[in-house]
PDB file of C-alpha atoms and ligand atoms in Angstrom:
ATOM      1  CA  MET A   1       0.000   0.000   0.000  1.00 78.00           C
ATOM      2  CA  LEU A   2       1.295   3.441  -0.894  1.00 87.00           C
ATOM      3  CA  GLU A   3       1.997   5.886   1.906  1.00 92.00           C
ATOM      4  CA  LEU A   4       1.505   9.615   1.561  1.00 95.00           C
ATOM      5  CA  VAL A   5       2.413  12.199   4.176  1.00 97.00           C
ATOM      6  CA  PHE A   6      -0.067  15.057   4.652  1.00 97.00           C
ATOM      7  CA  ALA A   7       1.845  18.127   5.867  1.00 97.00           C
ATOM      8  CA  THR A   8      -0.488  18.739   8.792  1.00 95.00           C
ATOM      9  CA  ASN A   9      -1.153  17.746  12.387  1.00 90.00           C
ATOM     10  CA  ASN A  10      -4.812  18.686  12.170  1.00 90.00           C
ATOM     11  CA  ALA A  11      -6.545  15.387  13.029  1.00 89.00           C
ATOM     12  CA  HIS A  12      -9.821  16.587  11.547  1.00 83.00           C
ATOM     13  CA  LYS A  13      -8.272  17.376   8.145  1.00 87.00           C
ATOM     14  CA  LEU A  14      -6.416  14.057   8.192  1.00 90.00           C
ATOM     15  CA  GLU A  15      -9.569  12.018   8.866  1.00 87.00           C
ATOM     16  CA  GLU A  16     -11.518  13.891   6.228  1.00 83.00           C
ATOM     17  CA  VAL A  17      -8.885  13.243   3.572  1.00 87.00           C
ATOM     18  CA  GLN A  18      -8.403   9.577   4.533  1.00 88.00           C
ATOM     19  CA  ALA A  19     -12.170   9.007   4.323  1.00 84.00           C
ATOM     20  CA  ILE A  20     -12.412  10.527   0.850  1.00 83.00           C
ATOM     21  CA  VAL A  21      -9.246   8.919  -0.505  1.00 85.00           C
ATOM     22  CA  GLY A  22     -10.214   5.448   0.747  1.00 84.00           C
ATOM     23  CA  GLU A  23      -7.938   2.508   1.402  1.00 85.00           C
ATOM     24  CA  ALA A  24      -5.639   2.668  -1.607  1.00 81.00           C
ATOM     25  CA  PHE A  25      -3.345   5.088   0.252  1.00 88.00           C
ATOM     26  CA  VAL A  26      -2.312   5.312   3.894  1.00 93.00           C
ATOM     27  CA  ILE A  27      -2.209   8.978   4.886  1.00 95.00           C
ATOM     28  CA  LYS A  28       0.293   9.898   7.586  1.00 96.00           C
ATOM     29  CA  SER A  29       0.548  13.122   9.566  1.00 96.00           C
ATOM     30  CA  LEU A  30       3.701  15.080  10.446  1.00 97.00           C
ATOM     31  CA  ASN A  31       3.554  13.543  13.946  1.00 96.00           C
ATOM     32  CA  ASP A  32       3.467  10.071  12.388  1.00 96.00           C
ATOM     33  CA  ILE A  33       6.852  10.730  10.743  1.00 96.00           C
ATOM     34  CA  ASP A  34       8.218  12.520  13.844  1.00 96.00           C
ATOM     35  CA  CYS A  35       8.454  15.854  12.112  1.00 97.00           C
ATOM     36  CA  GLN A  36       8.035  18.625  14.719  1.00 95.00           C
ATOM     37  CA  ASP A  37       9.441  21.343  12.476  1.00 95.00           C
ATOM     38  CA  ASP A  38       7.752  24.651  11.892  1.00 92.00           C
ATOM     39  CA  ILE A  39       7.494  24.386   8.110  1.00 95.00           C
ATOM     40  CA  PRO A  40       7.868  27.828   6.516  1.00 93.00           C
ATOM     41  CA  GLU A  41       4.809  29.467   4.967  1.00 94.00           C
ATOM     42  CA  THR A  42       6.217  32.641   3.500  1.00 96.00           C
ATOM     43  CA  GLY A  43       4.680  32.628   0.013  1.00 97.00           C
ATOM     44  CA  VAL A  44       2.390  35.296  -1.376  1.00 97.00           C
ATOM     45  CA  THR A  45       0.019  32.809  -3.041  1.00 98.00           C
ATOM     46  CA  PHE A  46      -1.785  29.711  -1.795  1.00 98.00           C
ATOM     47  CA  GLU A  47       0.135  27.684  -4.421  1.00 98.00           C
ATOM     48  CA  GLU A  48       3.498  28.872  -3.114  1.00 98.00           C
ATOM     49  CA  ASN A  49       2.600  28.074   0.500  1.00 98.00           C
ATOM     50  CA  ALA A  50       1.217  24.642  -0.339  1.00 98.00           C
ATOM     51  CA  LYS A  51       4.306  23.846  -2.423  1.00 98.00           C
ATOM     52  CA  GLN A  52       6.644  25.074   0.333  1.00 98.00           C
ATOM     53  CA  LYS A  53       5.188  22.335   2.526  1.00 98.00           C
ATOM     54  CA  THR A  54       5.729  19.527   0.026  1.00 98.00           C
ATOM     55  CA  ASP A  55       9.167  20.861  -1.033  1.00 98.00           C
ATOM     56  CA  TYR A  56      10.208  20.805   2.627  1.00 98.00           C
ATOM     57  CA  LEU A  57       9.149  17.179   3.131  1.00 97.00           C
ATOM     58  CA  VAL A  58      10.626  16.041  -0.177  1.00 97.00           C
ATOM     59  CA  ASN A  59      13.965  17.735   0.535  1.00 97.00           C
ATOM     60  CA  LYS A  60      14.222  16.587   4.147  1.00 97.00           C
ATOM     61  CA  TYR A  61      12.691  13.095   3.985  1.00 96.00           C
ATOM     62  CA  GLY A  62      12.357  12.205   0.295  1.00 96.00           C
ATOM     63  CA  LEU A  63       8.739  11.201   0.878  1.00 95.00           C
ATOM     64  CA  TYR A  64       5.688  11.333  -1.336  1.00 96.00           C
ATOM     65  CA  CYS A  65       3.428  13.905   0.226  1.00 98.00           C
ATOM     66  CA  PHE A  66       0.847  16.633  -0.078  1.00 97.00           C
ATOM     67  CA  GLY A  67       0.135  19.902   1.690  1.00 97.00           C
ATOM     68  CA  ASP A  68      -2.631  22.484   1.571  1.00 97.00           C
ATOM     69  CA  ASP A  69      -3.134  26.172   2.045  1.00 97.00           C
ATOM     70  CA  SER A  70      -6.472  27.964   2.302  1.00 97.00           C
ATOM     71  CA  GLY A  71      -7.901  31.366   2.935  1.00 98.00           C
ATOM     72  CA  LEU A  72     -10.543  33.963   2.267  1.00 98.00           C
ATOM     73  CA  GLU A  73     -10.258  36.437  -0.631  1.00 98.00           C
ATOM     74  CA  ILE A  74     -12.473  39.540  -0.457  1.00 98.00           C
ATOM     75  CA  ASP A  75     -12.750  41.546  -3.679  1.00 98.00           C
ATOM     76  CA  ALA A  76     -13.394  44.933  -2.011  1.00 98.00           C
ATOM     77  CA  LEU A  77     -10.195  44.424   0.041  1.00 98.00           C
ATOM     78  CA  ASN A  78      -8.125  43.583  -3.066  1.00 98.00           C
ATOM     79  CA  GLY A  79      -8.057  39.883  -2.225  1.00 98.00           C
ATOM     80  CA  GLU A  80      -7.233  40.292   1.483  1.00 98.00           C
ATOM     81  CA  PRO A  81      -6.944  38.579   3.913  1.00 98.00           C
ATOM     82  CA  GLY A  82      -5.820  35.914   1.379  1.00 98.00           C
ATOM     83  CA  VAL A  83      -2.659  34.096   2.430  1.00 98.00           C
ATOM     84  CA  TYR A  84      -2.725  36.129   5.658  1.00 97.00           C
ATOM     85  CA  SER A  85      -6.152  34.778   6.692  1.00 98.00           C
ATOM     86  CA  ALA A  86      -4.900  32.998   9.825  1.00 96.00           C
ATOM     87  CA  ARG A  87      -3.210  36.137  11.221  1.00 97.00           C
ATOM     88  CA  TYR A  88      -4.842  39.066   9.461  1.00 98.00           C
ATOM     89  CA  SER A  89      -4.923  41.263  12.577  1.00 98.00           C
ATOM     90  CA  GLY A  90      -1.382  40.253  13.534  1.00 97.00           C
ATOM     91  CA  SER A  91      -2.624  37.560  15.905  1.00 96.00           C
ATOM     92  CA  ARG A  92      -4.265  34.165  15.499  1.00 95.00           C
ATOM     93  CA  ASP A  93      -7.285  35.388  17.472  1.00 97.00           C
ATOM     94  CA  MET A  94     -10.133  34.854  14.991  1.00 96.00           C
ATOM     95  CA  GLU A  95     -12.403  37.301  16.851  1.00 97.00           C
ATOM     96  CA  LYS A  96      -9.877  40.042  16.129  1.00 98.00           C
ATOM     97  CA  ASN A  97      -9.380  38.863  12.548  1.00 98.00           C
ATOM     98  CA  ILE A  98     -13.128  38.960  11.866  1.00 98.00           C
ATOM     99  CA  ASP A  99     -13.442  42.363  13.578  1.00 98.00           C
ATOM    100  CA  LEU A 100     -10.738  43.736  11.284  1.00 98.00           C
ATOM    101  CA  VAL A 101     -12.481  42.392   8.162  1.00 98.00           C
ATOM    102  CA  LEU A 102     -15.822  43.876   9.274  1.00 98.00           C
ATOM    103  CA  GLU A 103     -14.174  47.197  10.079  1.00 98.00           C
ATOM    104  CA  ARG A 104     -12.385  47.383   6.721  1.00 98.00           C
ATOM    105  CA  MET A 105     -15.523  46.333   4.823  1.00 98.00           C
ATOM    106  CA  GLY A 106     -17.720  48.896   6.610  1.00 98.00           C
ATOM    107  CA  ASP A 107     -20.777  49.539   4.430  1.00 97.00           C
ATOM    108  CA  HIS A 108     -18.963  48.681   1.187  1.00 98.00           C
ATOM    109  CA  ALA A 109     -21.555  47.746  -1.452  1.00 98.00           C
ATOM    110  CA  ASN A 110     -19.411  45.068  -3.116  1.00 98.00           C
ATOM    111  CA  ARG A 111     -19.316  42.152  -0.642  1.00 98.00           C
ATOM    112  CA  THR A 112     -18.209  39.357  -3.000  1.00 98.00           C
ATOM    113  CA  ALA A 113     -15.608  36.935  -1.672  1.00 99.00           C
ATOM    114  CA  ARG A 114     -14.430  33.371  -1.988  1.00 98.00           C
ATOM    115  CA  PHE A 115     -12.750  30.714   0.109  1.00 98.00           C
ATOM    116  CA  LYS A 116      -9.935  28.952  -1.705  1.00 98.00           C
ATOM    117  CA  THR A 117      -7.867  25.865  -1.051  1.00 98.00           C
ATOM    118  CA  VAL A 118      -4.824  24.768  -3.019  1.00 98.00           C
ATOM    119  CA  ILE A 119      -3.309  21.329  -2.506  1.00 98.00           C
ATOM    120  CA  SER A 120       0.216  20.572  -3.659  1.00 98.00           C
ATOM    121  CA  LEU A 121       0.962  16.881  -4.282  1.00 98.00           C
ATOM    122  CA  TYR A 122       4.383  15.344  -4.877  1.00 98.00           C
ATOM    123  CA  LEU A 123       4.069  11.798  -6.161  1.00 96.00           C
ATOM    124  CA  ASN A 124       6.188   9.668  -8.496  1.00 94.00           C
ATOM    125  CA  GLU A 125       8.651  12.517  -9.056  1.00 94.00           C
ATOM    126  CA  GLN A 126       5.847  14.747 -10.274  1.00 96.00           C
ATOM    127  CA  GLN A 127       4.320  17.915  -8.881  1.00 97.00           C
ATOM    128  CA  HIS A 128       0.558  18.484  -9.117  1.00 98.00           C
ATOM    129  CA  PHE A 129      -1.843  21.154  -7.852  1.00 98.00           C
ATOM    130  CA  PHE A 130      -5.550  20.762  -7.038  1.00 98.00           C
ATOM    131  CA  GLU A 131      -7.749  23.765  -6.361  1.00 98.00           C
ATOM    132  CA  GLY A 132     -11.161  24.284  -4.821  1.00 98.00           C
ATOM    133  CA  SER A 133     -13.080  27.498  -4.322  1.00 98.00           C
ATOM    134  CA  ILE A 134     -16.514  28.628  -3.270  1.00 98.00           C
ATOM    135  CA  GLU A 135     -17.984  32.040  -4.075  1.00 98.00           C
ATOM    136  CA  GLY A 136     -20.098  33.986  -1.616  1.00 98.00           C
ATOM    137  CA  GLN A 137     -20.792  37.235   0.227  1.00 98.00           C
ATOM    138  CA  ILE A 138     -19.409  38.841   3.381  1.00 98.00           C
ATOM    139  CA  ILE A 139     -22.243  39.896   5.682  1.00 98.00           C
ATOM    140  CA  LYS A 140     -22.127  42.845   8.102  1.00 98.00           C
ATOM    141  CA  GLU A 141     -22.497  40.950  11.389  1.00 98.00           C
ATOM    142  CA  ARG A 142     -21.583  37.464  12.585  1.00 98.00           C
ATOM    143  CA  ARG A 143     -24.210  34.726  12.314  1.00 98.00           C
ATOM    144  CA  GLY A 144     -23.896  31.175  13.657  1.00 98.00           C
ATOM    145  CA  ILE A 145     -21.599  29.385  16.055  1.00 95.00           C
ATOM    146  CA  ASP A 146     -20.394  26.283  14.188  1.00 91.00           C
ATOM    147  CA  GLY A 147     -17.341  25.867  12.007  1.00 88.00           C
ATOM    148  CA  PHE A 148     -14.182  27.933  12.437  1.00 93.00           C
ATOM    149  CA  GLY A 149     -12.278  30.896  11.050  1.00 96.00           C
ATOM    150  CA  TYR A 150     -14.360  33.330   9.001  1.00 98.00           C
ATOM    151  CA  ASP A 151     -17.381  30.979   8.782  1.00 97.00           C
ATOM    152  CA  PRO A 152     -19.744  33.340  10.741  1.00 98.00           C
ATOM    153  CA  ILE A 153     -19.451  36.152   8.151  1.00 98.00           C
ATOM    154  CA  PHE A 154     -19.543  34.141   4.881  1.00 98.00           C
ATOM    155  CA  ILE A 155     -22.720  33.110   3.027  1.00 98.00           C
ATOM    156  CA  PRO A 156     -22.028  30.879   0.025  1.00 98.00           C
ATOM    157  CA  ASP A 157     -23.912  31.814  -3.167  1.00 98.00           C
ATOM    158  CA  GLY A 158     -27.224  29.983  -3.568  1.00 98.00           C
ATOM    159  CA  HIS A 159     -27.637  29.627   0.220  1.00 98.00           C
ATOM    160  CA  ASP A 160     -29.112  31.813   2.940  1.00 98.00           C
ATOM    161  CA  LYS A 161     -27.098  30.486   5.881  1.00 98.00           C
ATOM    162  CA  THR A 162     -23.516  31.350   6.801  1.00 98.00           C
ATOM    163  CA  PHE A 163     -20.991  28.502   6.949  1.00 96.00           C
ATOM    164  CA  ALA A 164     -21.249  28.836  10.758  1.00 97.00           C
ATOM    165  CA  GLU A 165     -25.018  28.211  10.618  1.00 98.00           C
ATOM    166  CA  MET A 166     -24.573  25.024   8.580  1.00 96.00           C
ATOM    167  CA  SER A 167     -23.948  21.532   9.914  1.00 93.00           C
ATOM    168  CA  ALA A 168     -20.521  20.043   9.198  1.00 88.00           C
ATOM    169  CA  GLU A 169     -22.176  17.780   6.583  1.00 89.00           C
ATOM    170  CA  GLU A 170     -23.804  20.730   4.786  1.00 94.00           C
ATOM    171  CA  LYS A 171     -20.546  22.700   4.723  1.00 93.00           C
ATOM    172  CA  ASN A 172     -18.419  19.720   3.708  1.00 89.00           C
ATOM    173  CA  ALA A 173     -20.693  19.018   0.755  1.00 92.00           C
ATOM    174  CA  ILE A 174     -19.835  22.382  -0.843  1.00 95.00           C
ATOM    175  CA  SER A 175     -16.651  23.730   0.747  1.00 95.00           C
ATOM    176  CA  HIS A 176     -13.506  24.845  -1.062  1.00 96.00           C
ATOM    177  CA  ARG A 177     -11.529  22.252   0.921  1.00 94.00           C
ATOM    178  CA  ALA A 178     -13.915  19.421   0.000  1.00 93.00           C
ATOM    179  CA  ILE A 179     -13.681  20.365  -3.689  1.00 96.00           C
ATOM    180  CA  ALA A 180      -9.864  20.372  -3.660  1.00 96.00           C
ATOM    181  CA  VAL A 181      -9.668  17.140  -1.640  1.00 93.00           C
ATOM    182  CA  GLY A 182     -12.174  15.529  -4.030  1.00 93.00           C
ATOM    183  CA  LYS A 183      -9.906  16.400  -6.973  1.00 96.00           C
ATOM    184  CA  LEU A 184      -6.884  14.997  -5.114  1.00 95.00           C
ATOM    185  CA  ALA A 185      -8.789  11.791  -4.321  1.00 91.00           C
ATOM    186  CA  ASP A 186      -9.971  11.395  -7.930  1.00 92.00           C
ATOM    187  CA  TYR A 187      -6.385  11.743  -9.102  1.00 94.00           C
ATOM    188  CA  LEU A 188      -5.027   9.271  -6.519  1.00 91.00           C
ATOM    189  CA  LYS A 189      -7.639   6.717  -7.559  1.00 86.00           C
ATOM    190  CA  THR A 190      -6.062   6.674 -11.042  1.00 89.00           C
ATOM    191  CA  LYS A 191      -2.661   5.720  -9.572  1.00 84.00           C
TER     192      LYS A 191
HETATM  193  P1  IMP B 201      -5.532  26.689   6.396  1.00 92.65           P
HETATM  194  O1  IMP B 201      -4.478  26.957   5.351  1.00 92.65           O
HETATM  195  O2  IMP B 201      -6.508  25.639   5.987  1.00 92.65           O
HETATM  196  O3  IMP B 201      -4.945  26.464   7.751  1.00 92.65           O
HETATM  197  O4  IMP B 201      -6.399  28.041   6.502  1.00 92.65           O
HETATM  198  C1  IMP B 201      -5.801  29.289   6.846  1.00 92.65           C
HETATM  199  C2  IMP B 201      -6.836  30.245   7.434  1.00 92.65           C
HETATM  200  O5  IMP B 201      -7.858  30.540   6.457  1.00 92.65           O
HETATM  201  C3  IMP B 201      -7.595  29.695   8.625  1.00 92.65           C
HETATM  202  O6  IMP B 201      -6.897  29.975   9.826  1.00 92.65           O
HETATM  203  C4  IMP B 201      -8.908  30.458   8.566  1.00 92.65           C
HETATM  204  O7  IMP B 201      -8.782  31.731   9.149  1.00 92.65           O
HETATM  205  C5  IMP B 201      -9.125  30.641   7.079  1.00 92.65           C
HETATM  206  N1  IMP B 201      -9.976  29.535   6.555  1.00 92.65           N
HETATM  207  C6  IMP B 201      -9.584  28.509   5.752  1.00 92.65           C
HETATM  208  N2  IMP B 201     -10.610  27.672   5.493  1.00 92.65           N
HETATM  209  C7  IMP B 201     -11.672  28.189   6.157  1.00 92.65           C
HETATM  210  C8  IMP B 201     -13.037  27.770   6.291  1.00 92.65           C
HETATM  211  O8  IMP B 201     -13.485  26.720   5.782  1.00 92.65           O
HETATM  212  N3  IMP B 201     -13.823  28.567   7.036  1.00 92.65           N
HETATM  213  C9  IMP B 201     -13.395  29.710   7.635  1.00 92.65           C
HETATM  214  N4  IMP B 201     -12.147  30.122   7.576  1.00 92.65           N
HETATM  215  C10 IMP B 201     -11.279  29.385   6.820  1.00 92.65           C
END
């Protein structure tokens, strides 16, 4: 059975990917390979950050692997917070990050935005990218308590609930991450 390292220690992400990919591949975490390193994420695009993760593992361990990077792009803020989504306000405190987005958006009429995920895969000496995105709108006040990150202020197009008002199943059926992981899984099934 082929082993693939996922450049994460997020157990939830790991389970989600293993479930979609099925039994053809064993997915290992960074902990599983005893990698405690703080892998750099200094790129200015999701692609660069995702590839930094796989480049790091390939160079250090010579392993087949994949890594992801996600974030929220808001058109009225010229694509911000983008690759800086996790620390937009300078801290990882998501309350502060959301407050900053709401403050910068103010009453701006254009509220279009999208969540994006890019996955970088290194397998059989080849580099591949898989992308998922979901379009939506930034609302003016938080709604809902589920999910994480910017979920309370994002309503995906064609829906009337924020991501934070949806169940995990509802969100996972349409999310940027699910789309990218689905593409990765489809590709792996051909291997
Ligand atoms: P990561 O690359 O998946 O760790 O995502 C980076 C940051 O983007 C997170 O810390 C969140 O702030 C934001 N983000 C990514 N995906 C989501 C999502 O599904 N909902 C809300 N925020 C997200």
